[in-house]
Structure formats: C-alpha cells, structure tokens
mmCIF file of C-alpha atoms in Angstrom:
data_model
loop_
_atom_site.group_PDB
_atom_site.id
_atom_site.type_symbol
_atom_site.label_atom_id
_atom_site.label_comp_id
_atom_site.label_asym_id
_atom_site.label_seq_id
_atom_site.Cartn_x
_atom_site.Cartn_y
_atom_site.Cartn_z
ATOM 1 C CA MET A 1 -0.049 0.115 -0.041
ATOM 2 C CA ALA A 2 1.484 3.556 -1.035
ATOM 3 C CA ARG A 3 0.048 5.194 2.156
ATOM 4 C CA ARG A 4 1.718 2.660 4.285
ATOM 5 C CA ASP A 5 5.077 2.810 2.598
ATOM 6 C CA TYR A 6 4.773 6.936 2.560
ATOM 7 C CA GLU A 7 4.592 6.924 6.396
ATOM 8 C CA LYS A 8 7.299 4.151 6.806
ATOM 9 C CA ASP A 9 9.646 6.281 4.413
ATOM 10 C CA ARG A 10 8.454 9.454 6.408
ATOM 11 C CA ASP A 11 9.463 8.026 9.494
ATOM 12 C CA ILE A 12 13.095 6.537 8.416
ATOM 13 C CA VAL A 13 14.040 9.796 7.003
ATOM 14 C CA PHE A 14 13.132 11.624 10.234
ATOM 15 C CA GLU A 15 15.196 9.199 12.160
ATOM 16 C CA ILE A 16 18.138 9.238 9.865
ATOM 17 C CA LEU A 17 18.490 13.121 9.746
ATOM 18 C CA PRO A 18 20.247 14.757 12.836
ATOM 19 C CA SER A 19 18.421 16.282 15.559
ATOM 20 C CA PHE A 20 17.088 19.547 15.596
ATOM 21 C CA VAL A 21 19.442 21.232 17.834
ATOM 22 C CA GLN A 22 22.266 19.350 16.089
ATOM 23 C CA ARG A 23 21.376 20.409 12.506
ATOM 24 C CA GLY A 24 22.963 23.785 13.049
ATOM 25 C CA VAL A 25 20.266 25.372 10.418
ATOM 26 C CA ILE A 26 19.601 29.067 10.413
ATOM 27 C CA ALA A 27 15.759 29.503 11.697
ATOM 28 C CA LYS A 28 13.199 30.110 9.002
ATOM 29 C CA ASP A 29 10.545 31.538 10.713
ATOM 30 C CA ALA A 30 9.003 31.871 14.326
ATOM 31 C CA LEU A 31 8.283 28.096 14.758
ATOM 32 C CA ASP A 32 11.773 27.331 14.316
ATOM 33 C CA VAL A 33 12.805 29.695 17.148
ATOM 34 C CA TYR A 34 9.982 28.469 19.398
ATOM 35 C CA ILE A 35 10.962 24.807 18.769
ATOM 36 C CA GLU A 36 14.675 25.395 19.384
ATOM 37 C CA HIS A 37 13.847 27.197 22.838
ATOM 38 C CA ARG A 38 11.579 24.849 23.945
ATOM 39 C CA VAL A 39 14.205 22.201 23.274
ATOM 40 C CA MET A 40 16.904 23.720 25.064
ATOM 41 C CA MET A 41 14.189 24.342 28.094
ATOM 42 C CA GLU A 42 13.040 20.532 28.114
ATOM 43 C CA ASN A 43 16.782 19.564 28.470
ATOM 44 C CA ARG A 44 17.601 21.715 31.370
ATOM 45 C CA ILE A 45 14.399 20.980 33.452
ATOM 46 C CA ARG A 46 13.986 17.264 32.728
ATOM 47 C CA GLN A 47 14.866 15.018 35.328
ATOM 48 C CA PRO A 48 16.664 11.847 34.441
ATOM 49 C CA ASN A 49 14.387 8.523 34.104
ATOM 50 C CA GLU A 50 11.267 10.727 33.954
ATOM 51 C CA GLN A 51 8.231 9.307 32.215
ATOM 52 C CA ARG A 52 5.666 12.062 30.840
ATOM 53 C CA ASP A 53 2.604 11.159 28.658
ATOM 54 C CA ALA A 54 3.119 10.884 24.832
ATOM 55 C CA ARG A 55 1.158 13.980 24.218
ATOM 56 C CA ASN A 56 3.478 16.182 26.230
ATOM 57 C CA LYS A 57 6.164 15.124 24.109
ATOM 58 C CA PHE A 58 7.100 16.915 20.934
ATOM 59 C CA PRO A 59 5.691 14.656 17.865
ATOM 60 C CA PRO A 60 7.683 14.112 14.845
ATOM 61 C CA GLU A 61 5.199 15.981 12.673
ATOM 62 C CA LEU A 62 6.023 19.185 14.524
ATOM 63 C CA MET A 63 9.771 18.711 14.548
ATOM 64 C CA ARG A 64 9.864 17.988 10.715
ATOM 65 C CA ARG A 65 10.507 20.731 8.352
ATOM 66 C CA TYR A 66 10.715 19.174 5.004
ATOM 67 C CA GLU A 67 7.846 17.068 3.115
ATOM 68 C CA ILE A 68 8.175 13.934 1.278
ATOM 69 C CA TYR A 69 6.348 13.166 -2.306
ATOM 70 C CA PHE A 70 6.094 9.979 -4.299
ATOM 71 C CA LYS A 71 6.239 9.811 -8.175
ATOM 72 C CA ASP A 72 4.720 7.349 -10.086
ATOM 73 C CA LEU A 73 7.598 5.513 -12.218
ATOM 74 C CA SER A 74 6.105 2.122 -12.491
ATOM 75 C CA SER A 75 3.880 3.122 -15.712
ATOM 76 C CA ASN A 76 3.164 6.360 -17.809
ATOM 77 C CA LYS A 77 -0.169 5.426 -18.410
ATOM 78 C CA ASN A 78 -2.945 7.440 -16.845
ATOM 79 C CA VAL A 79 -5.614 5.748 -15.208
ATOM 80 C CA PRO A 80 -9.240 7.210 -16.808
ATOM 81 C CA ILE A 81 -10.987 8.712 -13.451
ATOM 82 C CA ARG A 82 -13.790 6.219 -14.236
ATOM 83 C CA GLU A 83 -11.692 3.201 -13.841
ATOM 84 C CA VAL A 84 -10.300 4.420 -10.322
ATOM 85 C CA LYS A 85 -12.158 1.920 -8.142
ATOM 86 C CA ALA A 86 -12.064 0.339 -4.528
ATOM 87 C CA GLU A 87 -9.102 -1.956 -5.473
ATOM 88 C CA HIS A 88 -7.085 1.174 -6.056
ATOM 89 C CA ILE A 89 -7.634 2.767 -2.381
ATOM 90 C CA GLY A 90 -4.482 3.343 -0.823
ATOM 91 C CA LYS A 91 -2.389 3.122 -4.037
ATOM 92 C CA LEU A 92 -0.489 5.546 -6.174
ATOM 93 C CA VAL A 93 -2.506 6.307 -9.176
ATOM 94 C CA THR A 94 -2.073 8.915 -11.944
ATOM 95 C CA VAL A 95 -4.813 10.421 -13.570
ATOM 96 C CA ARG A 96 -5.616 13.424 -15.975
ATOM 97 C CA GLY A 97 -8.756 15.450 -16.631
ATOM 98 C CA ILE A 98 -9.179 19.303 -16.536
ATOM 99 C CA VAL A 99 -9.803 21.706 -13.662
ATOM 100 C CA THR A 100 -13.313 22.723 -12.950
ATOM 101 C CA ARG A 101 -12.889 23.993 -9.371
ATOM 102 C CA CYS A 102 -10.229 25.399 -7.503
ATOM 103 C CA THR A 103 -10.393 26.985 -3.976
ATOM 104 C CA GLU A 104 -8.141 29.489 -2.157
ATOM 105 C CA VAL A 105 -4.972 28.419 -0.503
ATOM 106 C CA LYS A 106 -5.759 28.288 3.258
ATOM 107 C CA PRO A 107 -3.572 27.315 6.148
ATOM 108 C CA MET A 108 -4.341 23.735 7.430
ATOM 109 C CA MET A 109 -3.513 22.856 11.339
ATOM 110 C CA CYS A 110 -0.853 20.134 11.266
ATOM 111 C CA VAL A 111 -0.073 20.138 15.200
ATOM 112 C CA ALA A 112 -2.169 21.678 17.569
ATOM 113 C CA THR A 113 -0.153 23.170 20.459
ATOM 114 C CA TYR A 114 -1.969 23.655 23.859
ATOM 115 C CA THR A 115 -1.062 25.237 27.231
ATOM 116 C CA CYS A 116 -2.342 24.365 30.737
ATOM 117 C CA ASP A 117 -3.590 27.073 33.047
ATOM 118 C CA GLN A 118 -2.627 25.255 36.372
ATOM 119 C CA CYS A 119 0.610 23.563 35.560
ATOM 120 C CA GLY A 120 2.002 25.519 32.430
ATOM 121 C CA ALA A 121 2.833 22.180 30.831
ATOM 122 C CA GLU A 122 2.318 21.945 26.773
ATOM 123 C CA THR A 123 0.253 19.286 25.095
ATOM 124 C CA TYR A 124 0.469 18.463 21.498
ATOM 125 C CA GLN A 125 -2.022 16.824 19.391
ATOM 126 C CA PRO A 126 -0.984 15.756 15.467
ATOM 127 C CA VAL A 127 -4.104 16.307 13.325
ATOM 128 C CA SER A 128 -4.375 14.466 10.175
ATOM 129 C CA SER A 129 -7.845 15.232 8.869
ATOM 130 C CA LEU A 130 -10.069 17.866 7.830
ATOM 131 C CA SER A 131 -11.731 18.181 11.195
ATOM 132 C CA PHE A 132 -10.705 17.013 14.673
ATOM 133 C CA MET A 133 -11.844 17.584 18.322
ATOM 134 C CA PRO A 134 -9.646 19.585 20.744
ATOM 135 C CA VAL A 135 -8.227 18.482 23.820
ATOM 136 C CA ILE A 136 -9.678 19.687 26.688
ATOM 137 C CA MET A 137 -8.246 18.270 30.291
ATOM 138 C CA CYS A 138 -4.361 18.587 30.732
ATOM 139 C CA PRO A 139 -2.895 15.105 30.478
ATOM 140 C CA SER A 140 0.515 16.100 32.293
ATOM 141 C CA ASP A 141 1.623 14.119 35.633
ATOM 142 C CA ASP A 142 1.446 17.242 37.836
ATOM 143 C CA CYS A 143 -2.432 17.745 36.994
ATOM 144 C CA ARG A 144 -3.031 14.228 37.242
ATOM 145 C CA ILE A 145 -1.247 13.469 40.682
ATOM 146 C CA ASN A 146 -2.440 16.651 41.983
ATOM 147 C CA LYS A 147 -6.150 16.350 40.706
ATOM 148 C CA SER A 148 -6.075 20.006 39.970
ATOM 149 C CA GLY A 149 -8.201 19.707 36.412
ATOM 150 C CA GLY A 150 -6.237 22.055 34.584
ATOM 151 C CA ARG A 151 -7.855 23.260 31.400
ATOM 152 C CA LEU A 152 -5.930 23.577 28.298
ATOM 153 C CA TYR A 153 -5.847 26.572 25.744
ATOM 154 C CA MET A 154 -4.830 26.231 22.004
ATOM 155 C CA GLN A 155 -1.875 28.275 21.312
ATOM 156 C CA THR A 156 -1.347 29.214 17.386
ATOM 157 C CA ARG A 157 2.002 30.384 18.112
ATOM 158 C CA GLY A 158 3.394 27.103 18.870
ATOM 159 C CA SER A 159 1.106 25.350 16.306
ATOM 160 C CA LYS A 160 2.084 24.225 13.115
ATOM 161 C CA PHE A 161 0.125 24.721 9.895
ATOM 162 C CA ILE A 162 0.464 23.673 6.390
ATOM 163 C CA LYS A 163 -0.852 25.128 3.039
ATOM 164 C CA PHE A 164 -4.043 23.385 1.898
ATOM 165 C CA GLN A 165 -6.073 23.891 -1.419
ATOM 166 C CA GLU A 166 -8.600 21.500 -3.079
ATOM 167 C CA ILE A 167 -8.916 20.962 -6.661
ATOM 168 C CA LYS A 168 -11.883 19.404 -8.642
ATOM 169 C CA ILE A 169 -10.797 17.287 -11.981
ATOM 170 C CA GLN A 170 -13.401 16.384 -14.408
ATOM 171 C CA GLU A 171 -12.332 13.597 -17.290
ATOM 172 C CA HIS A 172 -11.616 14.385 -20.670
ATOM 173 C CA SER A 173 -13.968 14.309 -23.223
ATOM 174 C CA ASP A 174 -12.034 11.501 -24.751
ATOM 175 C CA GLN A 175 -12.368 9.410 -22.108
ATOM 176 C CA VAL A 176 -16.303 9.631 -21.932
ATOM 177 C CA PRO A 177 -18.045 6.851 -23.531
ATOM 178 C CA VAL A 178 -20.962 7.906 -25.753
ATOM 179 C CA GLY A 179 -24.170 8.693 -23.463
ATOM 180 C CA HIS A 180 -22.236 8.943 -20.227
ATOM 181 C CA ILE A 181 -21.652 11.764 -17.738
ATOM 182 C CA PRO A 182 -18.592 12.985 -17.239
ATOM 183 C CA ARG A 183 -17.108 11.797 -13.689
ATOM 184 C CA THR A 184 -15.150 14.370 -11.449
ATOM 185 C CA LEU A 185 -12.556 13.541 -8.611
ATOM 186 C CA THR A 186 -11.540 15.528 -5.667
ATOM 187 C CA ILE A 187 -8.040 16.287 -5.048
ATOM 188 C CA PHE A 188 -6.390 17.255 -1.905
ATOM 189 C CA CYS A 189 -3.270 19.543 -2.330
ATOM 190 C CA ARG A 190 -1.129 20.064 0.604
ATOM 191 C CA GLY A 191 2.091 22.029 1.216
ATOM 192 C CA GLU A 192 4.253 23.130 -1.922
ATOM 193 C CA VAL A 193 1.863 21.057 -4.325
ATOM 194 C CA THR A 194 -0.422 24.162 -3.957
ATOM 195 C CA ARG A 195 -1.024 26.791 -6.403
ATOM 196 C CA GLN A 196 -0.064 24.505 -9.443
ATOM 197 C CA ALA A 197 -3.193 25.051 -11.450
ATOM 198 C CA LEU A 198 -5.862 27.138 -12.477
ATOM 199 C CA PRO A 199 -9.658 26.482 -13.570
ATOM 200 C CA GLY A 200 -9.591 25.498 -17.256
ATOM 201 C CA ASP A 201 -5.886 23.654 -16.825
ATOM 202 C CA HIS A 202 -5.472 20.340 -18.255
ATOM 203 C CA ILE A 203 -3.458 18.498 -15.816
ATOM 204 C CA ALA A 204 -2.042 15.130 -14.764
ATOM 205 C CA VAL A 205 -2.157 14.253 -11.094
ATOM 206 C CA THR A 206 -0.061 11.882 -9.072
ATOM 207 C CA GLY A 207 -1.234 10.807 -5.801
ATOM 208 C CA ILE A 208 -2.801 8.297 -3.528
ATOM 209 C CA PHE A 209 -6.397 7.421 -3.583
ATOM 210 C CA LEU A 210 -7.968 7.389 -0.101
ATOM 211 C CA PRO A 211 -11.506 7.544 1.508
ATOM 212 C CA LEU A 212 -12.784 10.545 3.298
ATOM 213 C CA ILE A 213 -14.108 9.688 6.449
ATOM 214 C CA ARG A 214 -16.884 12.207 7.851
ATOM 215 C CA GLN A 215 -17.565 12.773 11.268
ATOM 216 C CA GLY A 216 -20.580 13.265 13.264
ATOM 217 C CA PHE A 217 -24.105 13.105 11.589
ATOM 218 C CA LYS A 218 -22.690 12.991 7.894
ATOM 219 C CA GLN A 219 -21.087 9.826 8.652
ATOM 220 C CA ILE A 220 -24.514 8.397 10.107
ATOM 221 C CA SER A 221 -26.378 9.879 7.238
ATOM 222 C CA GLY A 222 -23.774 8.031 4.521
ATOM 223 C CA GLY A 223 -23.918 4.585 6.078
ATOM 224 C CA LEU A 224 -21.506 2.493 4.853
ATOM 225 C CA LEU A 225 -20.560 5.016 1.843
ATOM 226 C CA SER A 226 -17.939 7.128 2.020
ATOM 227 C CA GLU A 227 -16.339 10.054 -0.063
ATOM 228 C CA THR A 228 -13.313 9.572 -1.967
ATOM 229 C CA TYR A 229 -10.314 11.824 -2.839
ATOM 230 C CA LEU A 230 -6.779 11.861 -4.174
ATOM 231 C CA GLU A 231 -4.149 13.052 -2.080
ATOM 232 C CA ALA A 232 -1.678 14.702 -4.416
ATOM 233 C CA HIS A 233 1.916 13.919 -4.746
ATOM 234 C CA GLY A 234 2.576 15.807 -7.914
ATOM 235 C CA ILE A 235 0.852 17.846 -10.748
ATOM 236 C CA VAL A 236 2.061 18.247 -14.238
ATOM 237 C CA SER A 237 0.549 20.820 -16.499
ATOM 238 C CA LEU A 238 -0.805 19.806 -19.920
ATOM 239 C CA ASN A 239 -1.874 22.833 -21.347
ATOM 240 C CA LYS A 240 1.700 23.038 -23.294
ATOM 241 C CA ILE A 241 2.245 19.104 -23.716
ATOM 242 C CA ASP A 242 0.855 17.611 -26.898
ATOM 243 C CA ASP A 243 -0.813 14.276 -26.155
ATOM 244 C CA LYS A 244 0.956 10.887 -26.295
ATOM 245 C CA GLY A 245 -0.643 9.820 -29.319
ATOM 246 C CA SER A 246 0.509 13.066 -31.208
ATOM 247 C CA GLN A 247 4.259 12.599 -30.314
ATOM 248 C CA ASN A 248 4.569 9.467 -32.701
ATOM 249 C CA PRO A 249 6.752 10.316 -35.455
ATOM 250 C CA LEU A 250 5.558 10.167 -39.207
ATOM 251 C CA THR A 251 6.447 7.534 -41.330
ATOM 252 C CA PRO A 252 8.075 8.221 -44.659
ATOM 253 C CA GLU A 253 4.878 6.941 -46.298
ATOM 254 C CA GLU A 254 2.589 9.589 -44.279
ATOM 255 C CA LEU A 255 4.993 12.221 -44.997
ATOM 256 C CA ALA A 256 4.723 11.416 -49.087
ATOM 257 C CA THR A 257 0.980 11.599 -48.571
ATOM 258 C CA LEU A 258 1.152 14.864 -47.478
ATOM 259 C CA THR A 259 2.884 16.182 -49.952
ATOM 260 C CA GLU A 260 0.100 15.406 -52.685
ATOM 261 C CA ASP A 261 -1.787 18.405 -54.302
ATOM 262 C CA ASP A 262 -5.143 17.088 -53.118
ATOM 263 C CA PHE A 263 -4.227 16.148 -49.846
ATOM 264 C CA TYR A 264 -6.454 19.049 -48.119
ATOM 265 C CA THR A 265 -9.432 17.916 -50.113
ATOM 266 C CA LYS A 266 -8.979 14.261 -49.076
ATOM 267 C CA LEU A 267 -9.054 15.233 -45.272
ATOM 268 C CA ALA A 268 -12.120 17.409 -45.841
ATOM 269 C CA VAL A 269 -14.000 14.427 -47.517
ATOM 270 C CA SER A 270 -12.804 12.089 -44.780
ATOM 271 C CA LEU A 271 -14.418 14.524 -42.415
ATOM 272 C CA ALA A 272 -17.965 13.322 -41.555
ATOM 273 C CA PRO A 273 -18.107 10.783 -44.628
ATOM 274 C CA GLU A 274 -21.849 9.907 -43.885
ATOM 275 C CA ILE A 275 -22.673 13.314 -44.916
ATOM 276 C CA TYR A 276 -23.008 13.816 -48.801
ATOM 277 C CA GLY A 277 -21.420 17.177 -50.163
ATOM 278 C CA HIS A 278 -20.939 20.460 -48.117
ATOM 279 C CA LEU A 279 -17.334 20.668 -49.209
ATOM 280 C CA ASP A 280 -16.366 23.878 -48.436
ATOM 281 C CA VAL A 281 -18.276 23.502 -44.973
ATOM 282 C CA LYS A 282 -16.062 20.627 -43.977
ATOM 283 C CA LYS A 283 -12.895 22.297 -45.413
ATOM 284 C CA ALA A 284 -13.666 25.220 -42.776
ATOM 285 C CA LEU A 285 -14.298 22.915 -39.950
ATOM 286 C CA LEU A 286 -11.057 21.042 -40.635
ATOM 287 C CA LEU A 287 -9.101 24.373 -40.355
ATOM 288 C CA LEU A 288 -11.273 24.690 -36.872
ATOM 289 C CA LEU A 289 -9.691 21.635 -36.000
ATOM 290 C CA VAL A 290 -6.211 22.275 -36.863
ATOM 291 C CA GLY A 291 -6.079 25.957 -35.833
ATOM 292 C CA GLY A 292 -3.424 28.382 -36.288
ATOM 293 C CA VAL A 293 -0.147 30.117 -34.637
ATOM 294 C CA ASP A 294 -0.578 32.600 -32.098
ATOM 295 C CA ARG A 295 2.020 35.248 -33.607
ATOM 296 C CA ARG A 296 3.596 37.293 -31.245
ATOM 297 C CA PRO A 297 5.237 40.539 -32.494
ATOM 298 C CA ASP A 298 6.841 42.694 -30.152
ATOM 299 C CA GLY A 299 5.134 40.525 -27.221
ATOM 300 C CA MET A 300 1.484 41.219 -28.677
ATOM 301 C CA LYS A 301 -0.708 38.007 -28.816
ATOM 302 C CA ILE A 302 -2.692 37.513 -31.943
ATOM 303 C CA ARG A 303 -5.475 35.271 -32.221
ATOM 304 C CA GLY A 304 -4.438 32.125 -34.475
ATOM 305 C CA ASN A 305 -8.122 30.121 -34.170
ATOM 306 C CA ILE A 306 -11.008 30.676 -36.413
ATOM 307 C CA ASN A 307 -14.562 30.968 -35.155
ATOM 308 C CA ILE A 308 -17.313 29.639 -37.735
ATOM 309 C CA CYS A 309 -20.910 30.285 -37.594
ATOM 310 C CA LEU A 310 -23.032 27.547 -39.614
ATOM 311 C CA MET A 311 -26.656 29.179 -41.045
ATOM 312 C CA GLY A 312 -28.474 27.123 -43.273
ATOM 313 C CA ASP A 313 -32.209 25.763 -44.054
ATOM 314 C CA PRO A 314 -33.537 22.967 -41.662
ATOM 315 C CA GLY A 315 -32.027 19.261 -42.480
ATOM 316 C CA VAL A 316 -29.015 20.195 -43.867
ATOM 317 C CA ALA A 317 -26.798 18.521 -41.279
ATOM 318 C CA LYS A 318 -25.404 21.475 -39.396
ATOM 319 C CA SER A 319 -26.191 19.537 -36.026
ATOM 320 C CA GLN A 320 -24.404 16.263 -37.501
ATOM 321 C CA LEU A 321 -21.408 18.241 -38.329
ATOM 322 C CA LEU A 322 -21.398 19.870 -35.212
ATOM 323 C CA GLY A 323 -21.699 16.422 -33.542
ATOM 324 C CA TYR A 324 -19.041 14.798 -35.456
ATOM 325 C CA ILE A 325 -16.743 17.573 -34.599
ATOM 326 C CA ASN A 326 -17.309 17.219 -31.123
ATOM 327 C CA ARG A 327 -16.616 13.268 -31.033
ATOM 328 C CA LEU A 328 -13.609 13.885 -33.328
ATOM 329 C CA ALA A 329 -11.873 16.523 -30.990
ATOM 330 C CA PRO A 330 -9.959 15.278 -28.486
ATOM 331 C CA ARG A 331 -11.071 18.035 -25.990
ATOM 332 C CA SER A 332 -14.590 19.390 -26.942
ATOM 333 C CA GLN A 333 -17.768 20.617 -25.289
ATOM 334 C CA TYR A 334 -21.137 20.419 -26.551
ATOM 335 C CA THR A 335 -24.186 22.568 -25.632
ATOM 336 C CA THR A 336 -27.328 24.060 -26.989
ATOM 337 C CA GLY A 337 -28.160 27.836 -26.938
ATOM 338 C CA ARG A 338 -31.917 27.087 -25.777
ATOM 339 C CA GLY A 339 -30.392 26.029 -22.217
ATOM 340 C CA SER A 340 -27.331 27.681 -21.967
ATOM 341 C CA SER A 341 -26.787 30.825 -20.161
ATOM 342 C CA GLY A 342 -24.042 33.322 -19.808
ATOM 343 C CA VAL A 343 -22.882 32.392 -16.428
ATOM 344 C CA GLY A 344 -22.965 28.563 -17.587
ATOM 345 C CA LEU A 345 -20.803 29.015 -20.580
ATOM 346 C CA THR A 346 -17.979 31.394 -18.842
ATOM 347 C CA ALA A 347 -17.835 30.890 -15.272
ATOM 348 C CA SER A 348 -20.157 30.787 -11.878
ATOM 349 C CA VAL A 349 -19.488 31.967 -8.419
ATOM 350 C CA MET A 350 -20.509 29.577 -6.171
ATOM 351 C CA LYS A 351 -19.920 29.082 -2.025
ATOM 352 C CA ASP A 352 -17.111 26.473 -1.179
ATOM 353 C CA PRO A 353 -18.622 23.700 0.907
ATOM 354 C CA LEU A 354 -15.230 23.290 2.636
ATOM 355 C CA THR A 355 -14.295 26.434 3.784
ATOM 356 C CA GLY A 356 -17.498 28.459 2.987
ATOM 357 C CA GLU A 357 -15.709 31.178 0.738
ATOM 358 C CA MET A 358 -16.878 32.037 -2.613
ATOM 359 C CA MET A 359 -15.148 30.415 -5.347
ATOM 360 C CA LEU A 360 -15.144 30.141 -9.204
ATOM 361 C CA GLU A 361 -16.256 27.109 -11.049
ATOM 362 C CA GLY A 362 -15.520 26.908 -14.965
ATOM 363 C CA GLY A 363 -18.672 26.792 -17.761
ATOM 364 C CA ALA A 364 -18.316 25.130 -20.918
ATOM 365 C CA LEU A 365 -16.124 27.566 -22.629
ATOM 366 C CA VAL A 366 -13.850 27.011 -19.988
ATOM 367 C CA LEU A 367 -13.846 23.190 -20.129
ATOM 368 C CA ALA A 368 -13.183 23.570 -23.929
ATOM 369 C CA ASP A 369 -9.922 25.347 -23.295
ATOM 370 C CA GLN A 370 -7.028 24.229 -26.065
ATOM 371 C CA GLY A 371 -10.036 22.479 -27.826
ATOM 372 C CA VAL A 372 -13.490 23.168 -29.579
ATOM 373 C CA CYS A 373 -16.766 24.251 -28.010
ATOM 374 C CA CYS A 374 -19.902 23.585 -29.973
ATOM 375 C CA ILE A 375 -22.995 25.651 -29.503
ATOM 376 C CA ASP A 376 -25.923 24.448 -31.351
ATOM 377 C CA GLU A 377 -29.134 26.411 -31.939
ATOM 378 C CA PHE A 378 -27.124 29.590 -31.282
ATOM 379 C CA ASP A 379 -30.052 31.862 -32.618
ATOM 380 C CA LYS A 380 -32.107 30.692 -29.417
ATOM 381 C CA MET A 381 -30.179 32.081 -27.322
ATOM 382 C CA ALA A 382 -30.978 35.413 -25.223
ATOM 383 C CA ASP A 383 -29.046 38.333 -26.275
ATOM 384 C CA VAL A 384 -27.837 39.012 -22.887
ATOM 385 C CA ASP A 385 -26.188 35.609 -22.774
ATOM 386 C CA ARG A 386 -24.749 36.125 -26.421
ATOM 387 C CA THR A 387 -22.921 38.917 -25.509
ATOM 388 C CA ALA A 388 -21.057 37.092 -22.813
ATOM 389 C CA ILE A 389 -19.059 35.086 -25.302
ATOM 390 C CA HIS A 390 -17.765 38.023 -27.688
ATOM 391 C CA GLU A 391 -14.724 38.351 -25.373
ATOM 392 C CA VAL A 392 -14.175 34.837 -25.677
ATOM 393 C CA MET A 393 -14.271 34.631 -29.291
ATOM 394 C CA GLU A 394 -12.090 37.542 -29.821
ATOM 395 C CA GLN A 395 -9.619 37.527 -26.994
ATOM 396 C CA GLN A 396 -9.819 33.926 -25.915
ATOM 397 C CA THR A 397 -10.129 35.005 -22.311
ATOM 398 C CA ILE A 398 -12.813 35.482 -19.595
ATOM 399 C CA SER A 399 -12.711 38.245 -17.051
ATOM 400 C CA ILE A 400 -14.788 38.230 -13.873
ATOM 401 C CA ALA A 401 -15.826 41.246 -12.118
ATOM 402 C CA LYS A 402 -16.937 40.138 -8.535
#
C-alpha cells in the first residue's frame, strides 16, 4: 500500500536526519525559534528517568521541517477517472483531466499546541484530517497527581500549519463513453503541491487514492458509503504538452502523402463521410480543428484560431456536423443555445462547501480550453447571454468582476 509505505519512509527519513538542535540550520520562521527554545528548556529542567505522557512530548510532525512526495515511475499510462475504483484505495495512481473548480489556498493545522492554565505544561495533538476534536483536560503528571483539573488552551504561535487547497477535476471528453456523464474527482493538495493549477488547465495528477471519513451526523447519514479523494503528490500541466498519441513521428509514407496536391481535399472528404456534399463547410471545419499559430510580434498575442457560424435551412446536417466535430476533437464540449446561459458558458461564482468562501467554477467554454466548443441553436440564445461570449471569441479570455 502506497499510504503505508509513505508513512514508513517519512519516519525513516526523520530518524536518519540529525536532531533539531544538532542541525545548525538558520531558523526560517518563528516556529523554528519556538521549537529550539522549547527543546533547550526541556533538556535543562527534565529529570533523569522521568516518564511523561506521549502527548506532552514533541511529535515528529512538529519537528519535521521537510516534505516527502512520491513519483509514479512504474507506468506512464494514466488511469481514467472512471476506472479508479475500490481496489485502488491506498495505492498510487495517476489521472488526467481538466480543472473545473479550484479553492483558495488556506492554512491547515498539522499540529495543535495547548498550554495548561494550572501547571503550564504543553500538550501536542497531531492532526491528520480536515476536522478534529480539541483536547480539553491536561494529561501531564502534575495535574494528574495533584488532581487540579487543569484546562488546556490552544496556542496558535506554537502550532504548525501547512498550505491546503482543494481542486476538482473532470475527465476529458475523449475518455467519456457515448451517452455517459463525465466523472469528477476531488484532489487535496498540501504543502508545495498547492497553486499548481487554475480552472481550465489540463493536468495530470499523481497521488494516493483514499476515502474521506466524515464525522458526526454526516457519517451516520452516509452509512457504509464514504467519499473518496486523491492526495496529490505531483501535478504536471498538460496545456503546453501534446498528448502521447500526437508525439509519434510520421513514417516516410505518411510524409509522402502530405506532399500530394489533393491532400487537403482528401482530409475534408474524410470528415463526416456519412454526410454527402458540403465540401466547403468541411474544409472550414477542418481548419477549425487544426487551428493556427499565435503570432507574438513585440510581445503582443494575435489570435490564431478561427470561429465558425453555420447558417442554413433546416435539415442540412448542421447539427450532425457539430456532433461529429465534438466526437473527433480530443477536447470538446457540446451544448445548445436554448438551455445555455452566460454564466453556464463562462464561469459561475459559488460557495465552497469546505471553507464557506466564494470560488469560481468554469463553464462550457472553460472546459473546452485548448479544444472546440460546439453551441447548437445559437439563434435561440438570449441576447444578454450571447454577449457574454464576445470576449471569448475575440480575446480567448474570460474576465470576472465580482
């Protein structure tokens, strides 16, 4: 199990490294100075052969000033999100998808430090989940022998926090079977893995697949079912990296075919072969799929892709052509103008159920980044919603003013 091996390797590295006092490293923040002073004071006042409660000792999570991440080297093949099942729990998997939701980076408590109001002893509580129950009664020997009943108060200065961010990814359209709903997966990022992706980015995430155990009434209502998430160990952006299939070199026969005069026409005819005619329309859609080059003279970006509006009489296979383009493009989204709104096409502002803050969730145009977005029945869309995509078609950006 990757989770068990991760914890073992983390403890082994902690034992191999020199102690906190022997390192001689310059303190980076206030927590380093705090730990150093506490260790020196404890060594002076501690009696020989003194037995203390484990909660009054410095936990390894507080002394550890480094992070360990795993990298999947066994196989380069990504596992589709819908193929990640119960047998992958506790194992290292690599999935790819598009980021649909991304929260703000928040500090997450890793070790909670308490101080007793009677004896002054410090108690440490390692935190490994999103929620925990604070310690109230002091477990030190002084309070237990004297039965003073000291109460603990949390000290944020001596506690340890790490960066935390939640990301939700959705599988690419080429991984979704026909007639199925795209699956999503929640990603928990901690430490240096945060701030590696934005909504609309195509990423490959390597992490440990784990269940999310709820507490209280949420766990009772869920019964035997539990939510799952992926504990991220590495995130690779795929926006500027071509897919694996497009990196194969062309054979000499294929290169000779590219030099033929009617090669452009052959490609256009092979596009939606079940539809007769419409050669000019197919050539235009072929150029839409291929795209262009973004010229950057003097640092200014010029849009190299084209936008196409298909107009014609009913029954001339306009929707059929859009459906074929949607199935052919590796990254595509298909929607209709009648049921689409400006918020659903661009981005929506929603409340994060984890932290309670507002966050952005990408719409159809964001999910179709680096791909094709097909909007059928464009004339049925409201004028207010239609103006929301003008910036997307011209600048290929979405501006949010909230």
